[in-house]
mmCIF file of C-alpha atoms in Angstrom:
data_model
loop_
_atom_site.group_PDB
_atom_site.id
_atom_site.type_symbol
_atom_site.label_atom_id
_atom_site.label_comp_id
_atom_site.label_asym_id
_atom_site.label_seq_id
_atom_site.Cartn_x
_atom_site.Cartn_y
_atom_site.Cartn_z
ATOM 1 C CA UNK Z 4 -38.179 18.896 -96.278
ATOM 2 C CA UNK Z 5 -35.241 21.278 -96.266
ATOM 3 C CA UNK Z 6 -36.133 24.684 -97.636
ATOM 4 C CA UNK Z 7 -33.398 26.518 -99.562
ATOM 5 C CA UNK Z 8 -32.397 29.769 -97.896
ATOM 6 C CA UNK Z 9 -29.595 30.973 -100.155
ATOM 7 C CA UNK Z 10 -29.723 34.211 -102.047
ATOM 8 C CA UNK Z 11 -30.248 34.519 -105.811
ATOM 9 C CA UNK Z 12 -28.743 36.552 -108.662
ATOM 10 C CA UNK Z 13 -25.207 35.594 -107.639
ATOM 11 C CA UNK Z 14 -25.089 38.212 -104.863
ATOM 12 C CA UNK Z 15 -22.995 37.567 -101.768
ATOM 13 C CA UNK Z 16 -24.939 36.655 -98.649
ATOM 14 C CA UNK Z 17 -25.789 39.612 -96.425
ATOM 15 C CA UNK Z 18 -24.958 39.592 -92.742
ATOM 16 C CA UNK Z 19 -28.655 39.419 -91.872
ATOM 17 C CA UNK Z 20 -31.499 38.263 -94.082
ATOM 18 C CA UNK Z 21 -34.242 40.701 -94.968
ATOM 19 C CA UNK Z 22 -36.593 38.145 -93.404
ATOM 20 C CA UNK Z 23 -35.612 35.215 -91.207
ATOM 21 C CA UNK Z 24 -38.315 32.852 -89.961
ATOM 22 C CA UNK Z 25 -37.430 29.746 -87.954
ATOM 23 C CA UNK Z 26 -40.131 27.403 -86.706
ATOM 24 C CA UNK Z 27 -42.768 30.111 -86.921
ATOM 25 C CA UNK Z 28 -46.293 29.066 -85.973
ATOM 26 C CA UNK Z 29 -49.548 30.899 -85.397
ATOM 27 C CA UNK Z 30 -52.611 29.671 -83.506
ATOM 28 C CA UNK Z 31 -55.821 31.691 -83.377
ATOM 29 C CA UNK Z 32 -58.372 31.195 -80.619
ATOM 30 C CA UNK Z 33 -61.942 30.470 -81.730
ATOM 31 C CA UNK Z 34 -65.355 29.707 -80.300
ATOM 32 C CA UNK Z 35 -65.097 26.168 -81.654
ATOM 33 C CA UNK Z 36 -61.527 25.683 -80.486
ATOM 34 C CA UNK Z 37 -58.088 26.814 -81.546
ATOM 35 C CA UNK Z 38 -57.208 27.159 -85.237
ATOM 36 C CA UNK Z 39 -53.622 26.479 -86.285
ATOM 37 C CA UNK Z 40 -52.950 28.816 -89.214
ATOM 38 C CA UNK Z 41 -49.191 28.245 -89.574
ATOM 39 C CA UNK Z 42 -46.908 25.467 -88.365
ATOM 40 C CA UNK Z 43 -43.094 25.264 -88.361
ATOM 41 C CA UNK Z 44 -42.415 27.810 -91.110
ATOM 42 C CA UNK Z 45 -38.718 28.190 -91.967
ATOM 43 C CA UNK Z 46 -37.819 30.839 -94.529
ATOM 44 C CA UNK Z 47 -34.991 33.247 -95.301
ATOM 45 C CA UNK Z 48 -35.377 36.093 -97.790
ATOM 46 C CA UNK Z 49 -32.129 37.731 -98.843
ATOM 47 C CA UNK Z 50 -31.667 41.469 -99.208
ATOM 48 C CA UNK Z 51 -32.861 42.523 -102.665
ATOM 49 C CA UNK Z 52 -34.588 39.193 -103.333
ATOM 50 C CA UNK Z 53 -38.134 38.901 -104.696
ATOM 51 C CA UNK Z 54 -40.046 36.012 -103.107
ATOM 52 C CA UNK Z 55 -43.687 35.121 -103.714
ATOM 53 C CA UNK Z 56 -45.874 33.100 -101.362
ATOM 54 C CA UNK Z 57 -48.484 30.959 -103.073
ATOM 55 C CA UNK Z 58 -50.888 28.287 -101.889
ATOM 56 C CA UNK Z 59 -54.578 27.445 -101.537
ATOM 57 C CA UNK Z 60 -56.986 29.875 -99.880
ATOM 58 C CA UNK Z 61 -56.675 29.766 -96.114
ATOM 59 C CA UNK Z 62 -53.153 28.336 -96.114
ATOM 60 C CA UNK Z 63 -51.727 31.213 -94.069
ATOM 61 C CA UNK Z 64 -49.969 33.278 -96.753
ATOM 62 C CA UNK Z 65 -51.444 36.554 -95.542
ATOM 63 C CA UNK Z 66 -51.026 35.492 -91.917
ATOM 64 C CA UNK Z 67 -47.297 35.012 -92.504
ATOM 65 C CA UNK Z 68 -47.080 38.425 -94.152
ATOM 66 C CA UNK Z 69 -48.903 40.017 -91.209
ATOM 67 C CA UNK Z 70 -46.464 38.387 -88.790
ATOM 68 C CA UNK Z 71 -43.519 39.765 -90.768
ATOM 69 C CA UNK Z 72 -45.154 43.209 -90.698
ATOM 70 C CA UNK Z 73 -45.740 42.990 -86.930
ATOM 71 C CA UNK Z 74 -49.480 43.377 -87.471
ATOM 72 C CA UNK Z 75 -49.806 40.182 -85.427
ATOM 73 C CA UNK Z 76 -47.430 38.141 -83.289
ATOM 74 C CA UNK Z 77 -46.347 34.535 -83.824
ATOM 75 C CA UNK Z 78 -47.391 31.915 -81.312
ATOM 76 C CA UNK Z 79 -44.084 30.079 -81.661
ATOM 77 C CA UNK Z 80 -40.733 30.325 -83.397
ATOM 78 C CA UNK Z 81 -38.327 33.151 -84.174
ATOM 79 C CA UNK Z 82 -38.916 35.964 -86.658
ATOM 80 C CA UNK Z 83 -36.554 38.807 -87.527
ATOM 81 C CA UNK Z 84 -36.082 41.443 -90.213
ATOM 82 C CA UNK Z 85 -32.514 42.501 -90.991
ATOM 83 C CA UNK Z 86 -31.486 40.908 -87.704
ATOM 84 C CA UNK Z 87 -34.058 42.876 -85.685
ATOM 85 C CA UNK Z 88 -37.231 41.681 -83.967
ATOM 86 C CA UNK Z 89 -40.293 42.509 -86.083
ATOM 87 C CA UNK Z 90 -41.548 45.267 -83.693
ATOM 88 C CA UNK Z 91 -38.169 47.035 -83.875
ATOM 89 C CA UNK Z 92 -38.098 46.768 -87.677
ATOM 90 C CA UNK Z 93 -41.596 48.295 -87.774
ATOM 91 C CA UNK Z 94 -40.649 51.298 -85.642
ATOM 92 C CA UNK Z 95 -37.458 51.735 -87.675
ATOM 93 C CA UNK Z 96 -39.566 51.738 -90.873
ATOM 94 C CA UNK Z 97 -37.447 48.992 -92.389
ATOM 95 C CA UNK Z 98 -40.387 47.841 -94.508
ATOM 96 C CA UNK Z 99 -43.287 49.265 -96.476
ATOM 97 C CA UNK Z 100 -46.559 47.452 -97.058
ATOM 98 C CA UNK Z 101 -49.239 47.425 -99.770
ATOM 99 C CA UNK Z 102 -52.543 45.539 -99.734
ATOM 100 C CA UNK Z 103 -55.103 44.497 -102.345
ATOM 101 C CA UNK Z 104 -57.054 47.682 -101.658
ATOM 102 C CA UNK Z 105 -54.905 50.769 -102.136
ATOM 103 C CA UNK Z 106 -56.262 52.321 -98.942
ATOM 104 C CA UNK Z 107 -55.666 55.900 -100.035
ATOM 105 C CA UNK Z 108 -57.124 58.765 -98.023
ATOM 106 C CA UNK Z 109 -59.787 60.301 -100.300
ATOM 107 C CA UNK Z 110 -59.328 63.851 -98.984
ATOM 108 C CA UNK Z 111 -55.606 63.833 -99.782
ATOM 109 C CA UNK Z 112 -54.034 64.329 -103.186
ATOM 110 C CA UNK Z 113 -51.681 61.786 -104.710
ATOM 111 C CA UNK Z 114 -48.713 63.756 -103.411
ATOM 112 C CA UNK Z 115 -50.195 64.086 -99.931
ATOM 113 C CA UNK Z 116 -51.009 60.379 -99.744
ATOM 114 C CA UNK Z 117 -47.447 59.472 -100.693
ATOM 115 C CA UNK Z 118 -46.077 61.963 -98.158
ATOM 116 C CA UNK Z 119 -48.099 60.574 -95.244
ATOM 117 C CA UNK Z 120 -45.433 58.156 -93.880
ATOM 118 C CA UNK Z 121 -42.871 60.950 -94.063
ATOM 119 C CA UNK Z 122 -45.142 63.278 -92.105
ATOM 120 C CA UNK Z 123 -45.634 60.629 -89.439
ATOM 121 C CA UNK Z 124 -41.861 60.169 -89.287
ATOM 122 C CA UNK Z 125 -41.324 63.916 -88.760
ATOM 123 C CA UNK Z 126 -39.637 64.751 -92.076
ATOM 124 C CA UNK Z 127 -39.435 68.397 -93.011
ATOM 125 C CA UNK Z 128 -41.649 69.924 -95.684
ATOM 126 C CA UNK Z 129 -38.670 70.240 -98.037
ATOM 127 C CA UNK Z 130 -37.649 66.618 -97.492
ATOM 128 C CA UNK Z 131 -41.207 65.451 -98.136
ATOM 129 C CA UNK Z 132 -41.513 67.473 -101.330
ATOM 130 C CA UNK Z 133 -38.220 66.156 -102.680
ATOM 131 C CA UNK Z 134 -39.057 62.538 -101.882
ATOM 132 C CA UNK Z 135 -42.576 62.777 -103.304
ATOM 133 C CA UNK Z 136 -41.114 64.226 -106.507
ATOM 134 C CA UNK Z 137 -38.794 61.219 -106.812
ATOM 135 C CA UNK Z 138 -41.575 58.742 -106.166
ATOM 136 C CA UNK Z 139 -44.207 60.132 -108.529
ATOM 137 C CA UNK Z 140 -41.589 59.946 -111.267
ATOM 138 C CA UNK Z 141 -40.640 56.403 -110.208
ATOM 139 C CA UNK Z 142 -44.239 55.153 -110.532
ATOM 140 C CA UNK Z 143 -45.030 57.287 -113.596
ATOM 141 C CA UNK Z 144 -47.565 59.631 -111.996
ATOM 142 C CA UNK Z 145 -45.779 62.960 -112.257
ATOM 143 C CA UNK Z 146 -48.719 64.537 -114.074
ATOM 144 C CA UNK Z 147 -51.226 63.322 -111.489
ATOM 145 C CA UNK Z 148 -49.687 64.313 -108.170
ATOM 146 C CA UNK Z 149 -52.352 66.982 -107.543
ATOM 147 C CA UNK Z 150 -55.272 64.657 -108.328
ATOM 148 C CA UNK Z 151 -57.449 62.924 -105.738
ATOM 149 C CA UNK Z 152 -57.928 59.141 -105.502
ATOM 150 C CA UNK Z 153 -61.426 59.193 -107.010
ATOM 151 C CA UNK Z 154 -59.930 60.812 -110.114
ATOM 152 C CA UNK Z 155 -57.599 57.845 -110.703
ATOM 153 C CA UNK Z 156 -58.071 54.383 -112.182
ATOM 154 C CA UNK Z 157 -57.597 51.320 -109.985
ATOM 155 C CA UNK Z 158 -54.169 50.679 -111.441
ATOM 156 C CA UNK Z 159 -53.078 54.250 -110.809
ATOM 157 C CA UNK Z 160 -54.307 54.031 -107.225
ATOM 158 C CA UNK Z 161 -52.170 50.945 -106.705
ATOM 159 C CA UNK Z 162 -49.158 52.778 -108.080
ATOM 160 C CA UNK Z 163 -49.774 55.504 -105.497
ATOM 161 C CA UNK Z 164 -49.991 52.820 -102.798
ATOM 162 C CA UNK Z 165 -46.648 51.365 -103.930
ATOM 163 C CA UNK Z 166 -45.065 54.815 -103.930
ATOM 164 C CA UNK Z 167 -46.400 55.453 -100.416
ATOM 165 C CA UNK Z 168 -44.975 52.108 -99.257
ATOM 166 C CA UNK Z 169 -41.574 53.178 -100.617
ATOM 167 C CA UNK Z 170 -41.673 56.685 -99.140
ATOM 168 C CA UNK Z 171 -39.374 55.944 -96.202
ATOM 169 C CA UNK Z 172 -36.870 54.115 -98.415
ATOM 170 C CA UNK Z 173 -37.581 50.729 -96.825
ATOM 171 C CA UNK Z 174 -35.271 47.825 -97.456
ATOM 172 C CA UNK Z 175 -38.239 45.459 -97.641
ATOM 173 C CA UNK Z 176 -41.602 45.718 -99.408
ATOM 174 C CA UNK Z 177 -44.477 43.514 -98.212
ATOM 175 C CA UNK Z 178 -47.349 43.074 -100.679
ATOM 176 C CA UNK Z 179 -50.611 41.180 -100.121
ATOM 177 C CA UNK Z 180 -52.282 40.523 -103.498
ATOM 178 C CA UNK Z 181 -51.904 44.163 -104.573
ATOM 179 C CA UNK Z 182 -53.032 43.460 -108.156
ATOM 180 C CA UNK Z 183 -55.758 40.945 -107.366
ATOM 181 C CA UNK Z 184 -58.690 43.274 -108.109
ATOM 182 C CA UNK Z 185 -57.314 44.623 -111.390
ATOM 183 C CA UNK Z 186 -58.082 43.632 -114.975
ATOM 184 C CA UNK Z 187 -55.545 41.392 -116.689
ATOM 185 C CA UNK Z 188 -53.953 44.044 -118.903
ATOM 186 C CA UNK Z 189 -53.456 46.462 -115.995
ATOM 187 C CA UNK Z 190 -52.210 43.635 -113.824
ATOM 188 C CA UNK Z 191 -49.540 42.580 -116.317
ATOM 189 C CA UNK Z 192 -48.455 46.201 -116.801
ATOM 190 C CA UNK Z 193 -48.064 46.714 -113.054
ATOM 191 C CA UNK Z 194 -46.182 43.427 -112.714
ATOM 192 C CA UNK Z 195 -43.593 44.742 -115.162
ATOM 193 C CA UNK Z 196 -43.513 48.083 -113.357
ATOM 194 C CA UNK Z 197 -43.021 46.381 -109.997
ATOM 195 C CA UNK Z 198 -40.018 44.398 -111.208
ATOM 196 C CA UNK Z 199 -38.519 47.662 -112.515
ATOM 197 C CA UNK Z 200 -39.209 49.496 -109.248
ATOM 198 C CA UNK Z 201 -37.807 46.679 -107.130
ATOM 199 C CA UNK Z 202 -34.691 46.629 -109.278
ATOM 200 C CA UNK Z 203 -34.200 50.391 -109.079
ATOM 201 C CA UNK Z 204 -34.746 50.629 -105.326
ATOM 202 C CA UNK Z 205 -32.925 47.424 -104.376
ATOM 203 C CA UNK Z 206 -35.683 46.531 -101.903
ATOM 204 C CA UNK Z 207 -36.433 42.910 -101.073
ATOM 205 C CA UNK Z 208 -40.060 41.953 -101.769
ATOM 206 C CA UNK Z 209 -42.347 39.376 -100.148
ATOM 207 C CA UNK Z 210 -45.402 39.083 -102.363
ATOM 208 C CA UNK Z 211 -48.599 37.121 -101.648
ATOM 209 C CA UNK Z 212 -50.578 35.947 -104.673
ATOM 210 C CA UNK Z 213 -53.015 33.281 -105.860
ATOM 211 C CA UNK Z 214 -51.762 33.571 -109.447
ATOM 212 C CA UNK Z 215 -49.122 31.066 -110.575
ATOM 213 C CA UNK Z 216 -48.112 33.047 -113.717
ATOM 214 C CA UNK Z 217 -47.808 36.221 -111.626
ATOM 215 C CA UNK Z 218 -45.642 34.519 -109.013
ATOM 216 C CA UNK Z 219 -43.343 33.049 -111.662
ATOM 217 C CA UNK Z 220 -43.006 36.269 -113.642
ATOM 218 C CA UNK Z 221 -42.159 38.405 -110.625
ATOM 219 C CA UNK Z 222 -40.060 36.187 -108.426
ATOM 220 C CA UNK Z 223 -36.555 34.976 -107.859
ATOM 221 C CA UNK Z 224 -38.123 32.182 -105.808
ATOM 222 C CA UNK Z 225 -41.697 30.947 -105.446
ATOM 223 C CA UNK Z 226 -42.553 29.544 -102.016
ATOM 224 C CA UNK Z 227 -45.347 26.953 -102.141
ATOM 225 C CA UNK Z 228 -47.484 26.478 -99.026
ATOM 226 C CA UNK Z 229 -49.746 23.608 -97.962
ATOM 227 C CA UNK Z 230 -53.405 23.800 -96.931
ATOM 228 C CA UNK Z 231 -53.980 24.809 -93.311
ATOM 229 C CA UNK Z 232 -52.031 24.521 -91.151
ATOM 230 C CA UNK Z 233 -49.739 26.323 -93.562
ATOM 231 C CA UNK Z 234 -46.298 24.848 -94.061
ATOM 232 C CA UNK Z 235 -43.715 25.430 -96.767
ATOM 233 C CA UNK Z 236 -43.785 22.343 -98.954
ATOM 234 C CA UNK Z 237 -41.584 23.447 -101.858
ATOM 235 C CA UNK Z 238 -39.434 26.350 -103.046
ATOM 236 C CA UNK Z 239 -38.900 26.866 -106.776
ATOM 237 C CA UNK Z 240 -36.146 29.133 -108.075
ATOM 238 C CA UNK Z 241 -37.092 30.729 -111.392
ATOM 239 C CA UNK Z 242 -33.549 31.425 -112.550
ATOM 240 C CA UNK Z 243 -34.646 34.526 -114.464
ATOM 241 C CA UNK Z 244 -32.458 37.600 -114.743
ATOM 242 C CA UNK Z 245 -33.480 40.965 -113.322
ATOM 243 C CA UNK Z 246 -34.747 42.014 -116.780
ATOM 244 C CA UNK Z 247 -38.339 40.793 -117.097
ATOM 245 C CA UNK Z 248 -40.353 41.880 -120.110
ATOM 246 C CA UNK Z 249 -43.247 40.697 -122.247
ATOM 247 C CA UNK Z 250 -40.967 38.313 -124.145
ATOM 248 C CA UNK Z 251 -40.434 36.364 -120.940
ATOM 249 C CA UNK Z 252 -44.160 35.532 -120.805
ATOM 250 C CA UNK Z 253 -43.752 33.607 -124.086
ATOM 251 C CA UNK Z 254 -40.463 31.898 -123.232
ATOM 252 C CA UNK Z 255 -40.310 28.086 -122.800
ATOM 253 C CA UNK Z 256 -38.483 28.407 -119.473
ATOM 254 C CA UNK Z 257 -41.316 30.596 -118.157
ATOM 255 C CA UNK Z 258 -43.886 27.905 -118.973
ATOM 256 C CA UNK Z 259 -41.585 25.295 -117.424
ATOM 257 C CA UNK Z 260 -41.539 27.210 -114.121
ATOM 258 C CA UNK Z 261 -45.317 27.735 -114.240
ATOM 259 C CA UNK Z 262 -45.740 23.976 -114.648
ATOM 260 C CA UNK Z 263 -43.314 23.284 -111.809
ATOM 261 C CA UNK Z 264 -45.228 25.563 -109.435
ATOM 262 C CA UNK Z 265 -48.565 24.095 -110.472
ATOM 263 C CA UNK Z 266 -47.262 20.567 -109.864
ATOM 264 C CA UNK Z 267 -45.839 21.610 -106.500
ATOM 265 C CA UNK Z 268 -49.217 22.999 -105.469
ATOM 266 C CA UNK Z 269 -50.776 19.630 -106.274
ATOM 267 C CA UNK Z 270 -47.940 17.669 -104.664
ATOM 268 C CA UNK Z 271 -46.880 15.999 -107.910
ATOM 269 C CA UNK Z 272 -43.431 17.585 -108.131
ATOM 270 C CA UNK Z 273 -42.333 16.111 -104.815
ATOM 271 C CA UNK Z 274 -43.877 12.742 -105.657
ATOM 272 C CA UNK Z 275 -41.758 12.536 -108.814
ATOM 273 C CA UNK Z 276 -38.651 13.580 -106.886
ATOM 274 C CA UNK Z 277 -39.291 10.824 -104.333
ATOM 275 C CA UNK Z 278 -39.652 8.286 -107.136
ATOM 276 C CA UNK Z 279 -36.250 9.245 -108.499
#
């Protein structure tokens, strides 16, 4: 199938996509033989676009994210971020990354955890302090910047992780099920916060999730992947505006998109299209 690669929200196309994948594949060696995790993945993510990857467990969603982040290398195909090879984008700090576990350093305060990427990049003390001040306000943790991770709830820890991922002002945010371990109320709150943060920073987001409602609520486009070897089988544009609030969760068009993604995961959406 042909996967749409155009931008959303009516924005003009950038010179280089935030993410460009063409024919990307990944094969892992194993004692019982090679395992093909990804095969022929084609995907463009525009600057400022929010794209979710969804599919069954083991379909290669996280593998694709790791390839984008240069935490692993593709076996085949071409992969670039803002027109750069993934290793160059990593060294240029063009992206930030957040995982399901916040991964905060327990001996560092909230402020010190957020400042860590800036320290590694050689920013001055004054620059770090100013940027941390901006970020704790952005994620609503201004009163907690001197606390330690074990003094925070799980949701607050994830907000610190998001702030840390944004510390270097990346143009791309990569997120691997960052809300997966949270209770439903906290998860929905952080979903709303993430859409606000993405809108305010202008960063593109590639977001891995197992939750259909989460993918639909957050995304400009939902990318549906097949069981292993992972391929992109469908791409569903939500058509929602940048303003996402609790009213959207009750809107008919929201439920329509949830149904469309669910049918795509089960292959029924494409079957109906073929019948037409």
